[in-house]
């Protein structure tokens, strides 16, 4: 399958995304109440979301970046999570907020939550994903925060890619 820019339909517009991000940030500001947070952005997909989200967070915050991949390319997940770069600072006693682009099978989310729990005794660990594809879940994991629920569509844009392309779009689109 090849996805062409001219075939993309808008699923969530730039305005819808930005409005929802402000709502999520509001909930987080309420939950953390000024406590320090370590925001962990999962590269590459969550980069746009993480950058826009943290601008609306008002607590003391540090950003960390890790790189994982589960897609071999194209639109099918490999079912295996590769930790490309998962070096993290000492998160013992910290509030950790993992920021992902999408939870699909849930394997990446589960891998990360287990990794953090195995290596650190955090004060809190929350998982936030812009998109939640509940229908394709293979493991029992739910994001603590999510932007939008989507059905089983392959989406691109706003960080999400097809073979590396379309991350730069301001909106989230899909090809039928
Ligand atoms: P999971 O491990 O199956 O939950 O998949 C998580 C990763 O697969 C995400 O972080 C994305 O990078 C990628 N992914 C899943 N669905 C899509 C999609 O519809 N478009 C682009 N990437 C996707
Ligand atoms: Mg990802």
Coordinates of C-alpha atoms and ligand atoms in Angstrom, one line a residue:
X1 CA 0.0 0.0 0.0
X2 CA 1.3 3.4 -0.8
X3 CA -0.1 6.5 0.9
X4 CA -0.2 9.7 -1.2
X5 CA -0.5 13.2 0.2
X6 CA -3.4 14.0 -2.1
X7 CA -5.4 10.9 -0.9
X8 CA -5.2 11.9 2.7
X9 CA -8.4 12.8 4.5
X10 CA -8.4 14.9 7.7
X11 CA -9.3 12.9 10.8
X12 CA -8.3 15.6 13.3
X13 CA -7.6 19.2 12.3
X14 CA -4.8 21.3 13.7
X15 CA -7.4 23.2 15.7
X16 CA -9.0 20.1 17.1
X17 CA -5.6 18.7 18.1
X18 CA -4.5 22.0 19.8
X19 CA -7.8 22.4 21.6
X20 CA -7.6 18.8 23.0
X21 CA -4.0 19.3 24.1
X22 CA -4.9 22.3 26.1
X23 CA -7.7 20.3 27.8
X24 CA -5.2 17.4 28.6
X25 CA -2.7 19.9 30.0
X26 CA -5.4 21.4 32.2
X27 CA -6.1 18.0 33.7
X28 CA -2.4 17.4 34.2
X29 CA -1.8 20.8 35.8
X30 CA -4.7 19.9 38.2
X31 CA -3.3 16.4 39.0
X32 CA 0.3 17.4 39.6
X33 CA -0.5 20.7 41.4
X34 CA 2.9 22.2 40.9
X35 CA 4.9 19.0 41.6
X36 CA 8.0 18.4 39.5
X37 CA 7.5 16.1 36.5
X38 CA 9.8 14.2 34.2
X39 CA 8.1 14.2 30.8
X40 CA 9.5 11.4 28.6
X41 CA 8.8 11.8 24.9
X42 CA 8.9 8.6 22.9
X43 CA 10.7 9.4 19.6
X44 CA 10.0 9.8 16.9
X45 CA 6.3 9.7 16.7
X46 CA 5.4 11.7 19.9
X47 CA 7.7 14.6 19.2
X48 CA 5.0 17.1 18.0
X49 CA 2.6 16.1 20.7
X50 CA 5.1 16.3 23.5
X51 CA 6.5 19.7 22.4
X52 CA 3.0 21.2 22.2
X53 CA 1.8 19.6 25.4
X54 CA 4.6 20.7 27.6
X55 CA 4.1 24.3 26.6
X56 CA 0.8 24.2 28.5
X57 CA 2.2 22.5 31.6
X58 CA 2.9 24.9 34.4
X59 CA 4.8 22.7 36.9
X60 CA 8.6 22.5 37.1
X61 CA 9.4 20.0 34.3
X62 CA 12.3 18.2 32.7
X63 CA 12.0 16.6 29.3
X64 CA 13.7 13.4 28.4
X65 CA 13.7 11.6 25.0
X66 CA 13.9 7.9 24.3
X67 CA 13.7 6.1 21.0
X68 CA 11.7 3.0 20.5
X69 CA 10.4 1.3 17.3
X70 CA 8.0 -1.5 16.7
X71 CA 7.0 -0.8 13.0
X72 CA 9.2 -2.4 10.4
X73 CA 8.0 0.2 7.9
X74 CA 4.7 0.3 6.1
X75 CA 1.5 0.0 8.1
X76 CA 1.9 -3.2 10.0
X77 CA 3.4 -3.5 13.4
X78 CA 6.2 -6.1 13.9
X79 CA 4.8 -7.1 17.3
X80 CA 8.3 -6.7 18.7
X81 CA 9.5 -3.5 20.5
X82 CA 13.0 -2.4 19.7
X83 CA 14.7 -0.1 22.3
X84 CA 16.8 2.0 20.0
X85 CA 17.9 4.4 22.8
X86 CA 16.4 4.1 26.2
X87 CA 18.9 5.9 28.4
X88 CA 17.1 7.7 31.2
X89 CA 18.2 9.7 34.3
X90 CA 17.5 8.4 37.8
X91 CA 13.8 8.4 38.1
X92 CA 13.6 7.1 41.7
X93 CA 11.1 9.2 43.6
X94 CA 10.0 11.2 40.5
X95 CA 6.7 11.8 38.9
X96 CA 7.1 10.3 35.4
X97 CA 4.9 11.2 32.5
X98 CA 5.4 9.1 29.4
X99 CA 4.2 10.8 26.2
X100 CA 3.4 8.6 23.2
X101 CA 1.8 9.3 19.8
X102 CA -0.6 6.3 19.7
X103 CA -1.4 3.1 21.6
X104 CA -2.2 0.4 19.1
X105 CA -1.5 -3.2 20.2
X106 CA -0.3 -1.8 23.5
X107 CA 3.1 -3.6 23.3
X108 CA 5.1 -0.4 23.3
X109 CA 3.2 1.1 26.2
X110 CA 3.5 -2.2 28.2
X111 CA 7.2 -2.5 27.4
X112 CA 7.8 1.1 28.7
X113 CA 5.7 0.9 31.8
X114 CA 7.4 -2.5 32.7
X115 CA 10.8 -1.0 32.0
X116 CA 10.3 2.0 34.2
X117 CA 8.7 -0.1 37.0
X118 CA 11.6 -2.7 36.8
X119 CA 14.3 0.0 37.0
X120 CA 12.9 2.7 39.2
X121 CA 10.7 3.2 42.2
X122 CA 9.0 6.3 40.9
X123 CA 6.6 8.5 42.9
X124 CA 4.1 8.2 40.1
X125 CA 4.1 6.8 36.5
X126 CA 1.4 8.1 34.1
X127 CA 1.1 7.2 30.4
X128 CA -0.3 9.7 28.0
X129 CA -1.0 9.1 24.4
X130 CA -2.4 11.5 21.8
X131 CA -4.4 8.6 20.1
X132 CA -5.8 5.4 21.5
X133 CA -6.7 2.6 19.0
X134 CA -8.5 0.5 21.6
X135 CA -9.9 -2.0 19.0
X136 CA -6.4 -3.3 18.0
X137 CA -5.2 -3.9 21.6
X138 CA -3.3 -7.2 22.2
X139 CA -2.1 -6.6 25.8
X140 CA -4.1 -5.3 28.7
X141 CA -2.9 -1.6 29.0
X142 CA -4.8 1.7 29.0
X143 CA -3.3 5.1 28.8
X144 CA -4.0 7.3 31.9
X145 CA -4.5 10.2 29.5
X146 CA -5.4 10.2 25.8
X147 CA -6.4 12.8 23.3
X148 CA -8.7 10.9 20.9
X149 CA -10.1 7.5 20.4
X150 CA -9.7 6.1 16.9
X151 CA -10.9 3.0 15.1
X152 CA -8.7 0.6 13.1
X153 CA -7.3 3.1 10.6
X154 CA -3.7 3.7 9.8
X155 CA -3.1 7.4 10.5
X156 CA -0.3 9.8 9.6
X157 CA 0.7 13.4 10.4
X158 CA 1.5 15.4 13.5
X159 CA 4.4 13.1 14.3
X160 CA 3.0 9.9 13.0
X161 CA 4.6 8.5 9.9
X162 CA 4.2 6.3 6.9
X163 CA 7.7 4.9 6.0
X164 CA 9.2 8.0 7.6
X165 CA 7.0 10.5 5.8
X166 CA 4.2 12.9 6.9
X167 CA 5.4 13.5 10.4
X168 CA 5.5 17.2 9.5
X169 CA 1.7 17.6 8.8
X170 CA -0.2 19.9 11.2
X171 CA -3.2 17.6 11.1
X172 CA -3.8 13.8 11.5
X173 CA -5.0 12.2 8.4
X174 CA -5.8 8.8 6.9
X175 CA -6.0 7.2 3.5
X176 CA -8.9 5.0 2.6
Ligands
LIG1 P1 1.9 -0.6 19.6 O1 3.2 -1.1 20.3 O2 1.4 -1.6 18.7 O3 0.9 -0.1 20.6 O4 2.3 0.5 18.6 C1 2.8 1.7 19.0 C2 3.6 2.3 17.9 O5 3.3 1.9 16.6 C3 3.3 3.8 17.9 O6 4.2 4.4 18.8 C4 3.5 4.2 16.5 O7 4.8 4.6 16.3 C5 3.2 3.0 15.7 N1 1.8 3.1 15.1 C6 0.7 2.4 15.5 N2 -0.4 2.7 14.8 C7 0.0 3.7 13.9 C8 -0.7 4.4 12.9 O8 -1.9 4.3 12.6 N3 0.1 5.3 12.2 C9 1.5 5.4 12.4 N4 2.1 4.8 13.4 C10 1.4 3.9 14.1
LIG2 MG1 5.6 5.7 18.5

